[in-house]
XYZ file of C-alpha atoms in Angstrom:
574
model
C 171.528 68.915 65.170
C 171.878 70.411 68.628
C 170.983 68.353 71.686
C 168.762 69.691 74.435
C 171.624 70.445 76.799
C 174.545 71.926 74.901
C 177.164 71.625 77.595
C 177.738 68.972 80.244
C 180.672 69.843 82.438
C 182.614 67.341 84.486
C 182.106 66.560 88.163
C 182.003 69.701 90.228
C 183.659 70.278 93.555
C 181.549 69.130 96.471
C 180.221 72.372 97.967
C 178.993 71.144 101.388
C 178.954 74.112 103.748
C 179.253 76.699 100.989
C 176.616 79.355 100.409
C 174.584 78.448 97.326
C 171.413 79.595 95.666
C 168.269 77.496 95.924
C 168.691 76.514 92.275
C 172.245 75.324 92.909
C 171.137 73.486 96.038
C 168.494 71.634 94.045
C 171.089 70.574 91.487
C 173.455 69.444 94.240
C 170.655 67.413 95.818
C 169.789 65.776 92.503
C 173.412 64.744 92.098
C 173.414 63.335 95.627
C 170.365 61.248 94.690
C 172.095 59.894 91.609
C 169.880 61.671 89.088
C 171.366 61.420 85.608
C 168.552 62.771 83.457
C 165.649 65.214 83.711
C 162.714 65.466 81.308
C 161.238 68.940 81.151
C 160.456 72.297 79.602
C 161.765 75.605 81.007
C 159.562 78.574 81.786
C 159.739 81.927 83.502
C 159.346 80.421 86.964
C 162.127 77.867 86.440
C 164.750 79.924 84.626
C 166.976 80.215 87.742
C 166.933 76.387 87.929
C 167.962 76.055 84.290
C 170.641 78.724 84.757
C 172.169 76.584 87.516
C 171.583 73.246 85.778
C 173.730 74.399 82.865
C 176.818 73.805 85.042
C 175.898 70.329 86.282
C 176.531 66.921 84.701
C 172.851 66.061 84.491
C 171.307 65.447 81.089
C 168.241 67.533 80.320
C 165.841 66.295 77.651
C 163.563 68.967 76.247
C 160.163 67.384 75.720
C 157.475 69.120 73.644
C 154.691 68.920 76.215
C 154.874 68.538 79.991
C 152.622 65.460 79.907
C 155.374 63.850 77.858
C 157.879 64.814 80.570
C 155.885 63.068 83.287
C 155.328 59.936 81.167
C 159.003 59.839 80.199
C 160.029 60.064 83.859
C 157.517 57.286 84.589
C 158.885 55.106 81.788
C 162.434 55.709 82.982
C 161.449 54.713 86.535
C 159.707 51.508 85.425
C 162.636 50.482 83.247
C 165.377 51.190 85.773
C 163.738 50.919 89.191
C 165.213 54.342 89.965
C 163.151 57.526 90.394
C 162.369 59.460 87.233
C 162.560 63.252 87.419
C 160.605 65.852 85.458
C 160.627 69.664 85.463
C 157.839 72.097 84.609
C 157.249 75.764 85.115
C 154.357 77.278 87.075
C 150.743 77.496 85.930
C 150.012 75.573 82.705
C 153.391 73.891 82.743
C 152.584 72.395 86.129
C 148.994 71.479 85.300
C 150.143 69.790 82.085
C 152.079 67.362 84.269
C 149.028 66.168 86.148
C 147.862 63.338 83.848
C 151.343 61.858 83.977
C 151.555 62.284 87.751
C 148.165 60.626 88.257
C 149.254 57.818 85.948
C 152.391 57.252 88.030
C 150.357 57.380 91.235
C 147.901 54.673 90.197
C 150.704 52.452 88.893
C 153.020 52.985 91.911
C 155.840 54.519 89.878
C 158.544 56.584 91.669
C 158.459 59.955 89.922
C 159.791 63.211 91.426
C 158.109 66.189 89.744
C 159.686 69.600 90.319
C 157.702 72.693 89.433
C 158.489 76.380 89.476
C 156.137 78.702 91.307
C 155.616 82.461 91.339
C 157.631 84.352 93.960
C 156.378 83.885 97.515
C 155.031 87.484 97.907
C 152.758 86.816 94.897
C 151.331 83.493 96.021
C 147.571 83.707 96.431
C 147.284 86.905 94.375
C 146.442 85.346 90.986
C 149.812 86.336 89.601
C 150.705 85.496 86.003
C 150.922 81.704 85.611
C 150.127 81.112 89.261
C 148.276 77.935 90.158
C 147.977 76.009 93.415
C 149.726 72.906 92.110
C 150.194 71.373 95.555
C 146.438 71.618 96.118
C 145.707 70.225 92.650
C 148.074 67.278 93.019
C 147.286 66.395 96.616
C 145.074 63.393 95.685
C 147.406 62.144 92.923
C 150.764 62.261 94.705
C 152.182 60.233 97.530
C 153.191 63.573 99.031
C 153.910 67.096 97.859
C 155.719 70.188 99.112
C 155.597 73.942 98.634
C 159.062 75.159 99.671
C 158.895 78.728 100.989
C 162.371 78.953 102.595
C 165.609 78.117 100.857
C 166.846 76.578 104.122
C 164.156 73.872 103.765
C 165.003 72.887 100.219
C 167.696 70.252 100.776
C 165.760 68.390 103.507
C 162.644 68.471 101.319
C 164.478 66.932 98.354
C 165.957 64.260 100.611
C 162.504 63.401 101.914
C 160.916 63.490 98.482
C 163.239 60.883 97.005
C 162.902 58.738 100.118
C 159.104 58.844 99.978
C 158.963 58.216 96.224
C 161.054 55.065 96.427
C 160.169 53.407 99.730
C 157.100 51.497 100.845
C 154.626 51.573 97.975
C 156.427 53.781 95.444
C 154.699 56.796 93.988
C 155.076 60.335 92.678
C 156.171 63.237 94.874
C 155.951 66.869 93.770
C 158.170 69.740 94.935
C 156.933 73.247 94.136
C 159.683 75.882 94.383
C 158.884 79.616 94.160
C 161.157 81.675 91.978
C 162.582 83.734 94.855
C 163.470 80.549 96.751
C 165.480 79.453 93.728
C 167.528 82.652 93.848
C 167.838 83.016 97.640
C 171.076 81.741 99.172
C 171.989 79.699 102.200
C 174.733 77.368 103.376
C 174.328 74.006 101.697
C 174.315 70.765 103.592
C 172.620 67.553 102.506
C 170.935 65.555 105.276
C 172.522 62.194 105.906
C 169.325 60.576 107.130
C 165.558 60.839 107.285
C 163.367 61.340 110.326
C 159.696 60.864 109.488
C 157.987 59.529 112.640
C 154.625 59.067 110.914
C 155.982 57.123 107.957
C 157.154 53.602 108.661
C 156.354 51.159 105.854
C 155.955 47.590 107.019
C 158.567 45.552 105.195
C 158.416 42.197 106.974
C 155.186 40.222 107.026
C 153.697 39.077 110.326
C 155.059 35.591 110.975
C 151.821 34.214 112.401
C 149.895 35.315 109.309
C 152.580 33.844 107.082
C 152.166 30.501 108.872
C 148.372 30.783 108.442
C 148.905 31.387 104.739
C 151.211 28.372 104.518
C 148.555 26.244 106.209
C 145.909 27.344 103.687
C 148.275 26.600 100.830
C 148.879 23.133 102.275
C 145.133 22.451 102.458
C 144.222 23.830 99.020
C 143.302 21.532 96.147
C 142.845 24.211 93.463
C 145.191 27.086 94.370
C 145.984 29.952 92.026
C 148.649 32.638 92.378
C 147.609 36.068 91.137
C 150.853 38.015 90.695
C 150.866 41.787 90.323
C 153.143 44.765 89.901
C 154.426 44.433 93.466
C 156.415 41.355 92.426
C 158.271 43.435 89.843
C 158.769 46.432 92.137
C 160.285 44.292 94.882
C 162.324 42.173 92.462
C 160.762 38.968 93.755
C 160.948 37.031 90.482
C 162.924 34.067 91.841
C 160.857 33.973 95.034
C 157.598 33.870 93.074
C 158.952 31.087 90.894
C 160.065 29.143 93.957
C 156.592 29.445 95.501
C 154.891 28.310 92.313
C 157.188 25.365 91.665
C 157.413 24.205 95.273
C 153.643 24.292 95.675
C 152.888 23.289 92.054
C 150.584 26.301 91.865
C 149.331 27.842 88.594
C 150.373 31.489 88.139
C 148.188 34.148 86.579
C 149.423 37.735 86.337
C 147.631 41.035 86.330
C 148.200 43.379 83.420
C 150.850 45.256 85.405
C 152.249 41.952 86.641
C 153.164 40.805 83.121
C 156.823 39.723 83.052
C 156.870 38.908 86.762
C 156.716 35.197 85.817
C 157.992 33.586 82.581
C 155.032 33.024 80.286
C 156.578 29.928 78.689
C 156.623 28.201 82.101
C 154.290 25.201 82.423
C 152.565 26.897 85.381
C 151.913 30.192 83.570
C 148.273 30.722 82.600
C 147.846 34.256 81.304
C 145.917 37.208 82.631
C 142.513 37.488 84.341
C 141.030 40.670 83.003
C 137.894 42.180 81.593
C 139.534 41.569 78.213
C 142.001 38.707 78.180
C 141.872 34.898 78.494
C 138.943 32.578 79.226
C 141.065 29.964 80.958
C 142.630 32.471 83.370
C 139.261 33.864 84.387
C 137.824 30.348 84.689
C 140.731 29.197 86.834
C 140.189 32.088 89.232
C 136.460 31.378 89.294
C 136.952 27.689 90.150
C 139.916 28.027 92.520
C 139.597 27.227 96.205
C 142.543 29.412 97.226
C 143.672 32.669 95.661
C 147.142 33.871 96.620
C 147.154 37.531 95.555
C 150.652 38.992 95.553
C 151.450 42.677 95.086
C 148.187 43.610 93.392
C 145.139 45.633 94.350
C 142.099 43.835 92.902
C 141.146 46.679 90.566
C 137.895 46.329 88.674
C 139.564 45.428 85.380
C 141.161 42.405 87.072
C 138.034 41.293 88.910
C 134.975 42.288 86.876
C 132.009 42.345 89.272
C 133.776 42.025 92.631
C 130.822 40.406 94.406
C 131.132 37.456 92.002
C 134.931 37.347 91.890
C 136.577 34.048 92.917
C 133.379 32.912 94.707
C 134.759 29.536 95.853
C 138.137 30.742 97.029
C 139.665 31.728 100.298
C 141.974 34.675 99.740
C 145.522 35.391 100.893
C 146.494 38.984 100.066
C 150.153 40.068 100.257
C 150.834 43.774 99.709
C 153.062 46.480 101.146
C 150.193 48.986 101.259
C 147.804 48.183 104.124
C 145.170 50.448 102.546
C 144.760 47.929 99.717
C 143.976 45.004 101.999
C 140.249 44.306 101.966
C 139.464 47.456 99.943
C 137.880 45.694 96.989
C 137.760 41.993 97.825
C 137.255 40.146 101.122
C 140.469 38.648 102.475
C 140.951 35.628 104.740
C 144.659 36.051 105.477
C 146.112 39.555 105.034
C 149.877 39.942 105.008
C 151.308 43.452 104.899
C 154.918 43.615 103.823
C 157.389 43.845 100.991
C 156.580 41.065 98.538
C 160.112 39.710 98.354
C 160.500 39.583 102.138
C 157.124 37.910 102.594
C 157.695 35.317 99.865
C 161.124 34.457 101.256
C 159.482 33.697 104.617
C 156.488 31.944 103.082
C 158.643 29.666 100.952
C 160.305 28.358 104.121
C 156.918 27.399 105.566
C 155.323 25.544 102.671
C 155.871 21.904 101.782
C 156.435 20.341 98.387
C 153.091 19.595 96.796
C 151.506 18.412 93.586
C 148.267 19.622 92.004
C 148.503 17.598 88.836
C 144.789 17.232 88.168
C 144.135 20.954 88.772
C 146.956 22.028 86.445
C 145.742 19.584 83.793
C 142.205 20.957 84.142
C 143.394 24.512 83.424
C 145.368 23.196 80.476
C 142.172 21.577 79.161
C 140.410 24.960 79.465
C 143.300 26.525 77.586
C 142.920 23.954 74.812
C 139.144 24.464 74.789
C 139.345 28.285 74.738
C 142.660 29.214 73.146
C 143.657 32.647 71.977
C 143.438 32.254 68.212
C 143.570 34.358 65.095
C 142.537 33.573 61.566
C 145.793 32.466 59.964
C 144.153 31.793 56.601
C 142.948 35.329 55.950
C 144.822 37.753 53.742
C 143.583 40.628 55.893
C 146.240 42.289 58.038
C 145.144 41.568 61.608
C 146.607 43.445 64.584
C 147.193 40.185 66.448
C 149.375 39.027 63.574
C 151.449 42.204 63.804
C 152.094 41.655 67.527
C 153.014 38.010 66.888
C 155.496 39.126 64.250
C 157.032 41.722 66.585
C 157.593 38.888 69.052
C 159.068 36.710 66.346
C 161.411 39.335 64.938
C 162.623 40.465 68.347
C 162.835 36.851 69.600
C 161.115 38.059 72.748
C 164.104 40.232 73.624
C 162.406 43.624 73.447
C 160.791 45.705 76.153
C 157.222 46.436 75.129
C 155.588 49.721 76.146
C 151.899 49.989 75.358
C 149.269 52.665 75.212
C 145.703 51.930 76.322
C 142.899 50.293 74.396
C 142.808 47.391 71.972
C 146.532 47.728 71.217
C 147.324 47.111 74.886
C 145.203 43.976 75.043
C 146.644 42.479 71.849
C 150.146 43.225 73.113
C 149.303 41.419 76.358
C 147.772 38.428 74.576
C 150.093 37.811 71.637
C 153.599 38.714 72.836
C 155.260 36.146 75.112
C 156.977 37.843 78.050
C 159.658 35.535 79.380
C 162.155 37.958 80.898
C 161.631 40.091 84.031
C 160.606 43.753 83.648
C 160.222 43.712 79.880
C 156.680 44.998 79.873
C 155.495 48.529 80.645
C 151.755 48.505 80.188
C 149.391 51.069 81.564
C 147.361 50.241 84.621
C 144.872 52.256 86.590
C 144.587 55.566 84.769
C 144.620 54.225 81.208
C 146.153 57.380 79.763
C 146.095 57.619 75.980
C 149.383 58.985 74.662
C 151.541 57.173 77.226
C 153.479 54.834 74.972
C 155.794 57.121 72.977
C 157.101 59.315 75.843
C 157.233 56.332 78.229
C 159.195 54.339 75.648
C 161.516 57.322 75.306
C 162.131 57.329 79.071
C 162.667 53.563 79.096
C 165.224 53.814 76.279
C 167.111 56.594 78.063
C 167.219 54.474 81.208
C 168.200 51.260 79.420
C 170.031 52.373 76.264
C 171.153 48.851 75.357
C 167.614 47.470 75.431
C 165.451 47.219 72.297
C 162.311 49.226 73.059
C 159.107 48.863 71.032
C 156.097 51.075 71.720
C 152.761 49.668 70.561
C 149.978 52.229 70.146
C 146.711 52.833 68.384
C 146.320 55.656 65.898
C 144.193 57.590 68.396
C 146.556 57.367 71.345
C 149.641 57.995 69.245
C 148.249 61.346 68.100
C 147.882 62.491 71.697
C 151.639 62.823 72.207
C 152.856 62.639 68.609
C 154.896 65.807 69.194
C 157.447 63.784 71.182
C 158.757 62.504 67.849
C 160.662 65.774 67.781
C 162.199 64.930 71.146
C 163.390 61.436 70.229
C 164.891 62.790 66.997
C 166.623 65.764 68.617
C 168.032 63.702 71.473
C 168.825 60.678 69.318
C 166.686 58.213 71.271
C 166.167 55.238 68.927
C 162.781 53.943 70.019
C 160.685 51.882 67.617
C 156.940 52.445 67.351
C 154.242 50.160 65.924
C 150.953 51.961 65.242
C 147.992 49.584 64.926
C 146.032 51.925 62.697
C 142.362 51.000 62.305
C 140.902 54.465 61.800
C 138.939 54.320 65.039
C 139.254 54.892 68.718
C 139.242 51.109 68.639
C 138.110 50.080 72.105
C 135.407 52.746 72.136
C 134.157 51.495 68.766
C 134.188 47.898 70.081
C 132.046 48.882 73.061
C 129.692 50.830 70.798
C 129.376 47.778 68.545
C 128.750 45.268 71.332
C 126.805 47.296 73.892
C 125.509 50.496 72.229
C 123.755 49.288 69.064
C 126.702 50.003 66.807
C 126.236 53.778 67.059
C 129.716 54.889 66.092
C 129.542 58.474 67.255
C 132.892 60.022 68.126
C 134.959 56.920 67.469
C 135.763 57.092 63.695
C 139.143 58.761 63.464
C 141.076 60.304 60.629
C 144.787 60.764 60.900
C 147.804 61.929 58.993
C 150.160 59.801 56.928
C 152.184 58.668 59.933
C 155.130 57.512 57.839
C 155.434 60.943 56.226
C 154.950 62.660 59.591
C 157.790 60.571 61.008
C 160.006 61.594 58.100
C 159.044 65.239 58.535
C 160.290 65.044 62.115
C 163.502 63.348 60.972
C 162.650 59.763 61.962
C 162.266 56.777 59.670
C 158.705 56.127 58.604
C 157.098 53.047 57.051
C 153.596 52.073 56.043
C 152.471 48.433 55.954
C 149.185 47.304 54.400
C 149.751 43.575 53.751
C 150.833 40.572 55.799
C 153.792 39.974 53.502
C 155.251 43.373 54.325
C 155.126 43.004 58.110
C 158.256 41.041 58.921
C 160.669 42.694 56.444
C 159.474 46.133 57.505
C 159.940 45.337 61.191
C 163.494 44.254 60.401
C 164.136 47.485 58.481
C 162.824 49.544 61.383
C 165.092 47.743 63.849
C 168.105 48.052 61.578
C 167.581 51.806 61.238
C 169.974 53.701 63.495
C 167.437 56.029 65.037
C 163.750 56.324 65.932
C 161.441 54.533 63.505
C 157.668 54.452 63.133
C 155.754 51.687 61.372
C 152.145 52.475 60.457
C 150.232 49.175 60.164
C 146.881 49.501 58.375
C 145.032 46.730 60.199
C 141.485 45.389 59.914
C 139.202 48.241 60.930
C 136.636 46.354 62.995
C 138.714 43.605 64.536
C 137.730 43.075 68.183
C 139.543 41.881 71.284
C 138.162 38.700 72.829
C 137.246 37.421 75.319
C 135.536 40.404 76.893
C 133.593 40.820 80.116
C 130.509 43.048 79.604
C 130.338 46.133 81.832
C 129.073 45.274 85.316
C 129.174 41.523 84.689
C 131.064 38.819 86.511
C 134.314 37.509 85.059
C 132.760 34.152 84.239
C 130.072 35.883 82.109
C 132.612 36.894 79.494
C 131.917 37.035 75.757
C 134.218 34.404 74.238
C 134.195 35.616 70.639
C 132.176 37.162 67.825
C 128.428 36.595 68.158
C 127.122 34.215 65.481
C-alpha cells in the first residue's frame, strides 16, 4: 500500500541567499525548525506548498479530516515536547482545524497550523473557499499571521515557532495566500527574534519565593496541587524534591497526571468534579495549597467560592494572566515552574507532616476507589485495570473525554513522566485516535493505547484509514456502553433519568477496523479481556478492541453541577 508521501529525497543544499518561491521558503524554514512530520490534507490553496514539499525530507501524513490533523499535531507535541505542525487549505479546510486549535490553546500545546488562503487580490471578495481564518482563530491561538508579502514569510515562521514554544506554549496559525506561495524572493532565515512586547518571565521573584518558603515552613496541613506546567517545564525531579523535603502530599490535576509517580507514598490522586474523595477532602482541609503550573479551572475546583476554604494559596505559573483569575492567591509567583522550584527547594527546610499524611491515608482507606470484583458483568474499570496490568504501566495512555477519561485517570497507575495525554479544557470528543496517532509518530518506540467511548470514537473514526495507510501501530480500547456515557450519567443523576439524545447505536467496530485494514476484536466477557489485550499488542499494526461494558455504570465520586468539591456524591444512591 502506498504511503502518504511517495518520495522523500535526501538533505538538500542549503539555499541561503538564493531566490526561492514562498512555498520553498516555507519548507526551508520548517527544516530549520527541525520539523520532521506534517499532518494535513492538500487543497487548491495549498497546492504550491505540496508541490515544493515533494522535494523535502519532511514526512507528510494524509489525515482524513483536518480536525484529525490538528489533534495529531497536538498529540505529537505533547509526546515529544516539540511543536506539532498541521496543514490545511483555505475555507472549510481551515475551519475544520479550529476545534483542534482551540483544544491545543486551552491545554497549552505548541501547535503550528499553516493554512492556504485565496490570492491576495481576492481577499475580502468572498472568493471560492475564502474565509477569514485569522479573524476566526484570534481568540483560540497564542498569535496568528496573514502573510501578504513573500519577503515576510521567513521572519513570520521564525516568530511563530518561537511564540508556540516559549513562555506558556500554545498554537500559532500562519495563513499564506496562494500568490505568496508562488512569489519569489531571496531566502534568508533570521538568526534571532526581536519581539519587544513579548518577554515571558522565566525566573520567579526571589522575595516571593522566600515568602512561599516561609508559608511552607509554617504550614501544618500543606498540599501540593501539580498541573500541566510541571510536565511542560520538565520539573519532575524538582517537584519530587519539594514534596519529599517538605513531606508534602501531592495531588495532580487531570492534565498533571504523570508529573509525579502515583505509587509514591505522598501521591494522593486527583481533585476533580469526578475523581477521588480523599483528594478533594485533603484540599478542603488543607491550610496551605501550593498550586504549581495549573490554572484552577472549574473541573478542578468545583464551586470556586468554596474551594480550599481553610488554605492560604501559593500559585506558581508562567502565565501572569492565570494568577488570581479563578481563585484568590496569597503568594503569586510568575515564572517557569522548573526555575521556580529549583529556587524554592533551596529555601525550604526538611520537615515532617506525619499526622497529616496519615490522616489523608485514613480518608483513602475510608473512601477507596473500588469496583465490584465479584460480578460477572464486564465493567469498564476492570478493562482499564487490565490494560495497566498487561502493559505493566509502560504504555502512554491517550484518552477522549467523558466517562472513559475518568476511568482511565482513576484505574491506571501513572508512574513514569509524560505517559498520559488526557484532554483538559475543551473536552473535545474524537481527540483520542488522532492524538494517539501523533504521539506514536513522535515516539515510535513507545506503546500507545487510546481509550475512548463509542460516541467519541465515532467522531474521528475515519483516521483508522490514516493509521493503516501510514503504518502507525496504535492500539485502541473502546469502552462501548451504547450511550454518550457521561451525558447519560448526568441525565440519570440530575435530570430525572430522561435519556433523550444519549442512547447511541454504532457499527460493529471490530468489523469496521478490519474493513479499514486494522485488526479488530470484540470482547463481551471478563475472561476475554486479558488474552485479547495481549493479542492486540502482539499484532504488528493498528488494533481496535471493542469492549461491550455495563451500559449504565457510573463514575464516582461526582460533584453535582454548581456544588462545592466537598459536596460530592460518593457512590450510587441507596
